[in-house]
């Protein structure tokens, strides 16, 4: 009798253990399923983790985004670019421009007809403009994309759009809200790119679960809980942490890294008969003042290297002088007025580069 009771108790314990194991397995799977269905129906994911670039755009994706009450449809084509699907070869009689950059270039705060690259393409019948901007990208990531993918798109001109924070981000091995990313350093006078950095620095910003990097790449439920809940609730602490991490790269040779990136990009393109140029995006504060302490040395760098370089500081300041705002009030990015002003400056600039052949 005693033996039968022990066997019964053992079976009860085993059943409870198996039940707990079942719940531990099934609940995350159910959560994942619910989030995936919700995402598919209402919030398609437009960014994906990429082992070589850190992250990139998903192809053939579209979703509505709202900024300050303005709702726009953001469309990404078969290459993950904003803008139309072009053929593999440039159309007869046209020149192809590949635009690289971060969230300013990506322009996810405005609709298709308001995006500066699309305005330029629609204004100049001789141009095809491919917008390969990706939010959060550094110059290092843009260079790697150009080297590994962009060069195969057969551009006649590569226009690299540079924003102020790129100097710091070229030295950082992660983006807190997204994941690890390639970064650069100077060793013995040479540019060294660490394309596959350790995720340890990034992990301190995210929900601390086992296999966090793998979950970040493959699990929509983890992404949702991490970004929408965990990072939102811990925002003040994480912002302070990010500020301290950015301070750590103060000794990084930022201008030397940028110079080497520009040099290597230009050499790679020149060998293939492709033109290279730079566009400088000012911060909202600098555009309001009409002065940028950061852009002056970059303009000097481009001049010394013989690289065409256009600052958008003046055209954006002129919009403020007219009494209109080219940037959103609650966001650092351009609104449709800023994109129009950028297109009106960059369009003639691109045409002039093709005319001069440099």
mmCIF file with all atom_site columns, C-alpha atoms in Angstrom, residues 53-205:
data_model
loop_
_atom_site.group_PDB
_atom_site.id
_atom_site.type_symbol
_atom_site.label_atom_id
_atom_site.label_alt_id
_atom_site.label_comp_id
_atom_site.label_asym_id
_atom_site.label_entity_id
_atom_site.label_seq_id
_atom_site.pdbx_PDB_ins_code
_atom_site.Cartn_x
_atom_site.Cartn_y
_atom_site.Cartn_z
_atom_site.occupancy
_atom_site.B_iso_or_equiv
_atom_site.pdbx_formal_charge
_atom_site.auth_seq_id
_atom_site.auth_comp_id
_atom_site.auth_asym_id
_atom_site.auth_atom_id
_atom_site.pdbx_PDB_model_num
ATOM 1   C CA . UNK A 1 53  ? 25.074 45.242 -41.897 1.00 0.00 ? 53  UNK A CA 1
ATOM 2   C CA . UNK A 1 54  ? 23.541 45.129 -38.419 1.00 0.00 ? 54  UNK A CA 1
ATOM 3   C CA . UNK A 1 55  ? 20.069 45.702 -39.842 1.00 0.00 ? 55  UNK A CA 1
ATOM 4   C CA . UNK A 1 56  ? 18.425 46.650 -43.112 1.00 0.00 ? 56  UNK A CA 1
ATOM 5   C CA . UNK A 1 57  ? 15.014 47.233 -44.655 1.00 0.00 ? 57  UNK A CA 1
ATOM 6   C CA . UNK A 1 58  ? 12.565 44.446 -45.369 1.00 0.00 ? 58  UNK A CA 1
ATOM 7   C CA . UNK A 1 59  ? 11.570 44.174 -49.020 1.00 0.00 ? 59  UNK A CA 1
ATOM 8   C CA . UNK A 1 60  ? 8.063  44.638 -50.427 1.00 0.00 ? 60  UNK A CA 1
ATOM 9   C CA . UNK A 1 61  ? 6.678  46.160 -47.241 1.00 0.00 ? 61  UNK A CA 1
ATOM 10  C CA . UNK A 1 62  ? 4.302  49.006 -46.544 1.00 0.00 ? 62  UNK A CA 1
ATOM 11  C CA . UNK A 1 63  ? 2.651  50.484 -43.483 1.00 0.00 ? 63  UNK A CA 1
ATOM 12  C CA . UNK A 1 64  ? 1.085  53.675 -42.248 1.00 0.00 ? 64  UNK A CA 1
ATOM 13  C CA . UNK A 1 65  ? 3.063  55.924 -39.916 1.00 0.00 ? 65  UNK A CA 1
ATOM 14  C CA . UNK A 1 66  ? 1.820  58.947 -38.003 1.00 0.00 ? 66  UNK A CA 1
ATOM 15  C CA . UNK A 1 67  ? 3.850  61.986 -36.928 1.00 0.00 ? 67  UNK A CA 1
ATOM 16  C CA . UNK A 1 68  ? 2.179  64.895 -35.140 1.00 0.00 ? 68  UNK A CA 1
ATOM 17  C CA . UNK A 1 69  ? -1.213 63.732 -36.361 1.00 0.00 ? 69  UNK A CA 1
ATOM 18  C CA . UNK A 1 70  ? -0.121 63.416 -40.001 1.00 0.00 ? 70  UNK A CA 1
ATOM 19  C CA . UNK A 1 71  ? -0.639 59.874 -41.332 1.00 0.00 ? 71  UNK A CA 1
ATOM 20  C CA . UNK A 1 72  ? 1.372  58.724 -44.348 1.00 0.00 ? 72  UNK A CA 1
ATOM 21  C CA . UNK A 1 73  ? 1.892  55.446 -46.184 1.00 0.00 ? 73  UNK A CA 1
ATOM 22  C CA . UNK A 1 74  ? 5.543  54.348 -46.240 1.00 0.00 ? 74  UNK A CA 1
ATOM 23  C CA . UNK A 1 75  ? 6.362  51.890 -49.027 1.00 0.00 ? 75  UNK A CA 1
ATOM 24  C CA . UNK A 1 76  ? 9.540  49.816 -49.416 1.00 0.00 ? 76  UNK A CA 1
ATOM 25  C CA . UNK A 1 77  ? 10.141 48.188 -52.797 1.00 0.00 ? 77  UNK A CA 1
ATOM 26  C CA . UNK A 1 78  ? 11.647 44.827 -53.763 1.00 0.00 ? 78  UNK A CA 1
ATOM 27  C CA . UNK A 1 79  ? 15.137 46.047 -52.732 1.00 0.00 ? 79  UNK A CA 1
ATOM 28  C CA . UNK A 1 80  ? 13.926 47.525 -49.456 1.00 0.00 ? 80  UNK A CA 1
ATOM 29  C CA . UNK A 1 81  ? 14.381 51.024 -50.914 1.00 0.00 ? 81  UNK A CA 1
ATOM 30  C CA . UNK A 1 82  ? 11.947 53.905 -50.788 1.00 0.00 ? 82  UNK A CA 1
ATOM 31  C CA . UNK A 1 83  ? 10.788 54.765 -54.294 1.00 0.00 ? 83  UNK A CA 1
ATOM 32  C CA . UNK A 1 84  ? 9.907  52.906 -57.492 1.00 0.00 ? 84  UNK A CA 1
ATOM 33  C CA . UNK A 1 85  ? 11.193 49.520 -58.610 1.00 0.00 ? 85  UNK A CA 1
ATOM 34  C CA . UNK A 1 86  ? 13.822 50.150 -61.252 1.00 0.00 ? 86  UNK A CA 1
ATOM 35  C CA . UNK A 1 87  ? 15.162 47.603 -63.729 1.00 0.00 ? 87  UNK A CA 1
ATOM 36  C CA . UNK A 1 88  ? 18.562 46.025 -63.057 1.00 0.00 ? 88  UNK A CA 1
ATOM 37  C CA . UNK A 1 89  ? 20.115 48.200 -65.771 1.00 0.00 ? 89  UNK A CA 1
ATOM 38  C CA . UNK A 1 90  ? 19.605 51.962 -66.051 1.00 0.00 ? 90  UNK A CA 1
ATOM 39  C CA . UNK A 1 91  ? 17.009 52.949 -68.632 1.00 0.00 ? 91  UNK A CA 1
ATOM 40  C CA . UNK A 1 92  ? 18.318 54.324 -71.930 1.00 0.00 ? 92  UNK A CA 1
ATOM 41  C CA . UNK A 1 93  ? 19.097 58.033 -71.801 1.00 0.00 ? 93  UNK A CA 1
ATOM 42  C CA . UNK A 1 94  ? 19.009 58.186 -67.996 1.00 0.00 ? 94  UNK A CA 1
ATOM 43  C CA . UNK A 1 95  ? 21.528 58.487 -65.182 1.00 0.00 ? 95  UNK A CA 1
ATOM 44  C CA . UNK A 1 96  ? 21.129 56.461 -61.997 1.00 0.00 ? 96  UNK A CA 1
ATOM 45  C CA . UNK A 1 97  ? 21.737 58.036 -58.576 1.00 0.00 ? 97  UNK A CA 1
ATOM 46  C CA . UNK A 1 98  ? 22.107 55.821 -55.505 1.00 0.00 ? 98  UNK A CA 1
ATOM 47  C CA . UNK A 1 99  ? 21.419 57.800 -52.316 1.00 0.00 ? 99  UNK A CA 1
ATOM 48  C CA . UNK A 1 100 ? 22.838 56.420 -49.056 1.00 0.00 ? 100 UNK A CA 1
ATOM 49  C CA . UNK A 1 101 ? 22.014 57.728 -45.607 1.00 0.00 ? 101 UNK A CA 1
ATOM 50  C CA . UNK A 1 102 ? 20.162 57.288 -42.336 1.00 0.00 ? 102 UNK A CA 1
ATOM 51  C CA . UNK A 1 103 ? 16.622 58.132 -41.231 1.00 0.00 ? 103 UNK A CA 1
ATOM 52  C CA . UNK A 1 104 ? 16.728 61.588 -42.876 1.00 0.00 ? 104 UNK A CA 1
ATOM 53  C CA . UNK A 1 105 ? 17.338 59.896 -46.218 1.00 0.00 ? 105 UNK A CA 1
ATOM 54  C CA . UNK A 1 106 ? 14.887 57.076 -45.494 1.00 0.00 ? 106 UNK A CA 1
ATOM 55  C CA . UNK A 1 107 ? 12.241 59.713 -44.853 1.00 0.00 ? 107 UNK A CA 1
ATOM 56  C CA . UNK A 1 108 ? 9.704  57.505 -43.089 1.00 0.00 ? 108 UNK A CA 1
ATOM 57  C CA . UNK A 1 109 ? 7.919  60.616 -41.754 1.00 0.00 ? 109 UNK A CA 1
ATOM 58  C CA . UNK A 1 110 ? 6.626  61.638 -45.188 1.00 0.00 ? 110 UNK A CA 1
ATOM 59  C CA . UNK A 1 111 ? 4.702  59.952 -47.986 1.00 0.00 ? 111 UNK A CA 1
ATOM 60  C CA . UNK A 1 112 ? 6.000  58.773 -51.331 1.00 0.00 ? 112 UNK A CA 1
ATOM 61  C CA . UNK A 1 113 ? 5.290  61.969 -53.269 1.00 0.00 ? 113 UNK A CA 1
ATOM 62  C CA . UNK A 1 114 ? 6.828  64.103 -50.499 1.00 0.00 ? 114 UNK A CA 1
ATOM 63  C CA . UNK A 1 115 ? 10.141 62.239 -50.201 1.00 0.00 ? 115 UNK A CA 1
ATOM 64  C CA . UNK A 1 116 ? 13.059 64.334 -51.487 1.00 0.00 ? 116 UNK A CA 1
ATOM 65  C CA . UNK A 1 117 ? 14.527 61.565 -53.649 1.00 0.00 ? 117 UNK A CA 1
ATOM 66  C CA . UNK A 1 118 ? 11.168 60.916 -55.332 1.00 0.00 ? 118 UNK A CA 1
ATOM 67  C CA . UNK A 1 119 ? 10.647 64.649 -55.895 1.00 0.00 ? 119 UNK A CA 1
ATOM 68  C CA . UNK A 1 120 ? 14.019 64.807 -57.661 1.00 0.00 ? 120 UNK A CA 1
ATOM 69  C CA . UNK A 1 121 ? 13.235 61.760 -59.814 1.00 0.00 ? 121 UNK A CA 1
ATOM 70  C CA . UNK A 1 122 ? 9.839  63.213 -60.744 1.00 0.00 ? 122 UNK A CA 1
ATOM 71  C CA . UNK A 1 123 ? 11.343 66.630 -61.519 1.00 0.00 ? 123 UNK A CA 1
ATOM 72  C CA . UNK A 1 124 ? 14.277 65.516 -63.681 1.00 0.00 ? 124 UNK A CA 1
ATOM 73  C CA . UNK A 1 125 ? 13.289 63.141 -66.443 1.00 0.00 ? 125 UNK A CA 1
ATOM 74  C CA . UNK A 1 126 ? 16.917 62.109 -67.039 1.00 0.00 ? 126 UNK A CA 1
ATOM 75  C CA . UNK A 1 127 ? 17.383 60.698 -63.519 1.00 0.00 ? 127 UNK A CA 1
ATOM 76  C CA . UNK A 1 128 ? 16.624 57.440 -61.742 1.00 0.00 ? 128 UNK A CA 1
ATOM 77  C CA . UNK A 1 129 ? 16.990 57.971 -57.994 1.00 0.00 ? 129 UNK A CA 1
ATOM 78  C CA . UNK A 1 130 ? 17.390 54.952 -55.712 1.00 0.00 ? 130 UNK A CA 1
ATOM 79  C CA . UNK A 1 131 ? 16.852 55.798 -52.045 1.00 0.00 ? 131 UNK A CA 1
ATOM 80  C CA . UNK A 1 132 ? 18.772 53.242 -49.949 1.00 0.00 ? 132 UNK A CA 1
ATOM 81  C CA . UNK A 1 133 ? 18.558 55.199 -46.684 1.00 0.00 ? 133 UNK A CA 1
ATOM 82  C CA . UNK A 1 134 ? 18.017 53.138 -43.524 1.00 0.00 ? 134 UNK A CA 1
ATOM 83  C CA . UNK A 1 135 ? 17.137 54.546 -40.120 1.00 0.00 ? 135 UNK A CA 1
ATOM 84  C CA . UNK A 1 136 ? 19.996 54.448 -37.610 1.00 0.00 ? 136 UNK A CA 1
ATOM 85  C CA . UNK A 1 137 ? 22.707 53.603 -40.139 1.00 0.00 ? 137 UNK A CA 1
ATOM 86  C CA . UNK A 1 138 ? 26.187 55.041 -39.694 1.00 0.00 ? 138 UNK A CA 1
ATOM 87  C CA . UNK A 1 139 ? 28.614 55.936 -42.477 1.00 0.00 ? 139 UNK A CA 1
ATOM 88  C CA . UNK A 1 140 ? 30.320 52.584 -41.819 1.00 0.00 ? 140 UNK A CA 1
ATOM 89  C CA . UNK A 1 141 ? 27.100 50.693 -42.541 1.00 0.00 ? 141 UNK A CA 1
ATOM 90  C CA . UNK A 1 142 ? 26.435 52.807 -45.626 1.00 0.00 ? 142 UNK A CA 1
ATOM 91  C CA . UNK A 1 143 ? 29.947 52.080 -46.900 1.00 0.00 ? 143 UNK A CA 1
ATOM 92  C CA . UNK A 1 144 ? 29.497 48.334 -46.338 1.00 0.00 ? 144 UNK A CA 1
ATOM 93  C CA . UNK A 1 145 ? 26.146 48.379 -48.120 1.00 0.00 ? 145 UNK A CA 1
ATOM 94  C CA . UNK A 1 146 ? 27.737 50.192 -51.051 1.00 0.00 ? 146 UNK A CA 1
ATOM 95  C CA . UNK A 1 147 ? 30.620 47.741 -51.174 1.00 0.00 ? 147 UNK A CA 1
ATOM 96  C CA . UNK A 1 148 ? 28.551 44.571 -50.876 1.00 0.00 ? 148 UNK A CA 1
ATOM 97  C CA . UNK A 1 149 ? 25.276 45.491 -52.593 1.00 0.00 ? 149 UNK A CA 1
ATOM 98  C CA . UNK A 1 150 ? 25.034 49.054 -53.881 1.00 0.00 ? 150 UNK A CA 1
ATOM 99  C CA . UNK A 1 151 ? 27.867 48.753 -56.373 1.00 0.00 ? 151 UNK A CA 1
ATOM 100 C CA . UNK A 1 152 ? 25.898 46.000 -58.153 1.00 0.00 ? 152 UNK A CA 1
ATOM 101 C CA . UNK A 1 153 ? 22.970 48.360 -58.778 1.00 0.00 ? 153 UNK A CA 1
ATOM 102 C CA . UNK A 1 154 ? 25.047 50.084 -61.497 1.00 0.00 ? 154 UNK A CA 1
ATOM 103 C CA . UNK A 1 155 ? 24.740 53.678 -60.283 1.00 0.00 ? 155 UNK A CA 1
ATOM 104 C CA . UNK A 1 156 ? 26.309 56.537 -62.233 1.00 0.00 ? 156 UNK A CA 1
ATOM 105 C CA . UNK A 1 157 ? 26.539 58.590 -59.048 1.00 0.00 ? 157 UNK A CA 1
ATOM 106 C CA . UNK A 1 158 ? 26.558 57.682 -55.355 1.00 0.00 ? 158 UNK A CA 1
ATOM 107 C CA . UNK A 1 159 ? 25.305 60.475 -53.098 1.00 0.00 ? 159 UNK A CA 1
ATOM 108 C CA . UNK A 1 160 ? 26.124 59.882 -49.426 1.00 0.00 ? 160 UNK A CA 1
ATOM 109 C CA . UNK A 1 161 ? 23.988 61.919 -47.038 1.00 0.00 ? 161 UNK A CA 1
ATOM 110 C CA . UNK A 1 162 ? 25.794 62.686 -43.773 1.00 0.00 ? 162 UNK A CA 1
ATOM 111 C CA . UNK A 1 163 ? 24.101 63.673 -40.495 1.00 0.00 ? 163 UNK A CA 1
ATOM 112 C CA . UNK A 1 164 ? 25.823 65.038 -37.392 1.00 0.00 ? 164 UNK A CA 1
ATOM 113 C CA . UNK A 1 165 ? 25.551 61.928 -35.202 1.00 0.00 ? 165 UNK A CA 1
ATOM 114 C CA . UNK A 1 166 ? 27.286 59.742 -37.807 1.00 0.00 ? 166 UNK A CA 1
ATOM 115 C CA . UNK A 1 167 ? 30.676 60.763 -36.408 1.00 0.00 ? 167 UNK A CA 1
ATOM 116 C CA . UNK A 1 168 ? 29.885 59.130 -33.057 1.00 0.00 ? 168 UNK A CA 1
ATOM 117 C CA . UNK A 1 169 ? 27.978 56.192 -34.512 1.00 0.00 ? 169 UNK A CA 1
ATOM 118 C CA . UNK A 1 170 ? 30.884 55.186 -36.745 1.00 0.00 ? 170 UNK A CA 1
ATOM 119 C CA . UNK A 1 171 ? 32.709 54.318 -33.496 1.00 0.00 ? 171 UNK A CA 1
ATOM 120 C CA . UNK A 1 172 ? 29.829 52.545 -31.693 1.00 0.00 ? 172 UNK A CA 1
ATOM 121 C CA . UNK A 1 173 ? 29.316 48.785 -31.875 1.00 0.00 ? 173 UNK A CA 1
ATOM 122 C CA . UNK A 1 174 ? 25.551 48.901 -31.286 1.00 0.00 ? 174 UNK A CA 1
ATOM 123 C CA . UNK A 1 175 ? 22.331 50.856 -31.585 1.00 0.00 ? 175 UNK A CA 1
ATOM 124 C CA . UNK A 1 176 ? 20.391 50.418 -28.323 1.00 0.00 ? 176 UNK A CA 1
ATOM 125 C CA . UNK A 1 177 ? 16.924 50.107 -29.856 1.00 0.00 ? 177 UNK A CA 1
ATOM 126 C CA . UNK A 1 178 ? 17.956 47.774 -32.686 1.00 0.00 ? 178 UNK A CA 1
ATOM 127 C CA . UNK A 1 179 ? 21.085 45.682 -32.116 1.00 0.00 ? 179 UNK A CA 1
ATOM 128 C CA . UNK A 1 180 ? 24.857 45.277 -32.646 1.00 0.00 ? 180 UNK A CA 1
ATOM 129 C CA . UNK A 1 181 ? 26.358 46.913 -35.733 1.00 0.00 ? 181 UNK A CA 1
ATOM 130 C CA . UNK A 1 182 ? 29.685 47.203 -37.583 1.00 0.00 ? 182 UNK A CA 1
ATOM 131 C CA . UNK A 1 183 ? 32.001 49.963 -36.391 1.00 0.00 ? 183 UNK A CA 1
ATOM 132 C CA . UNK A 1 184 ? 35.387 51.368 -37.377 1.00 0.00 ? 184 UNK A CA 1
ATOM 133 C CA . UNK A 1 185 ? 38.730 52.214 -35.808 1.00 0.00 ? 185 UNK A CA 1
ATOM 134 C CA . UNK A 1 186 ? 42.136 53.384 -36.970 1.00 0.00 ? 186 UNK A CA 1
ATOM 135 C CA . UNK A 1 187 ? 45.028 50.973 -36.424 1.00 0.00 ? 187 UNK A CA 1
ATOM 136 C CA . UNK A 1 188 ? 48.547 51.844 -37.571 1.00 0.00 ? 188 UNK A CA 1
ATOM 137 C CA . UNK A 1 189 ? 47.120 54.568 -39.772 1.00 0.00 ? 189 UNK A CA 1
ATOM 138 C CA . UNK A 1 190 ? 44.687 52.205 -41.530 1.00 0.00 ? 190 UNK A CA 1
ATOM 139 C CA . UNK A 1 191 ? 40.912 51.977 -41.429 1.00 0.00 ? 191 UNK A CA 1
ATOM 140 C CA . UNK A 1 192 ? 39.757 48.783 -39.709 1.00 0.00 ? 192 UNK A CA 1
ATOM 141 C CA . UNK A 1 193 ? 36.084 47.793 -39.789 1.00 0.00 ? 193 UNK A CA 1
ATOM 142 C CA . UNK A 1 194 ? 34.820 45.303 -37.222 1.00 0.00 ? 194 UNK A CA 1
ATOM 143 C CA . UNK A 1 195 ? 31.854 43.914 -39.139 1.00 0.00 ? 195 UNK A CA 1
ATOM 144 C CA . UNK A 1 196 ? 30.806 41.335 -36.544 1.00 0.00 ? 196 UNK A CA 1
ATOM 145 C CA . UNK A 1 197 ? 31.226 42.940 -33.103 1.00 0.00 ? 197 UNK A CA 1
ATOM 146 C CA . UNK A 1 198 ? 30.517 41.273 -29.790 1.00 0.00 ? 198 UNK A CA 1
ATOM 147 C CA . UNK A 1 199 ? 26.899 41.877 -28.656 1.00 0.00 ? 199 UNK A CA 1
ATOM 148 C CA . UNK A 1 200 ? 27.916 42.336 -25.005 1.00 0.00 ? 200 UNK A CA 1
ATOM 149 C CA . UNK A 1 201 ? 27.721 46.159 -25.014 1.00 0.00 ? 201 UNK A CA 1
ATOM 150 C CA . UNK A 1 202 ? 24.295 46.034 -26.645 1.00 0.00 ? 202 UNK A CA 1
ATOM 151 C CA . UNK A 1 203 ? 22.859 43.404 -24.274 1.00 0.00 ? 203 UNK A CA 1
ATOM 152 C CA . UNK A 1 204 ? 22.773 45.802 -21.328 1.00 0.00 ? 204 UNK A CA 1
ATOM 153 C CA . UNK A 1 205 ? 20.043 47.778 -23.130 1.00 0.00 ? 205 UNK A CA 1
#
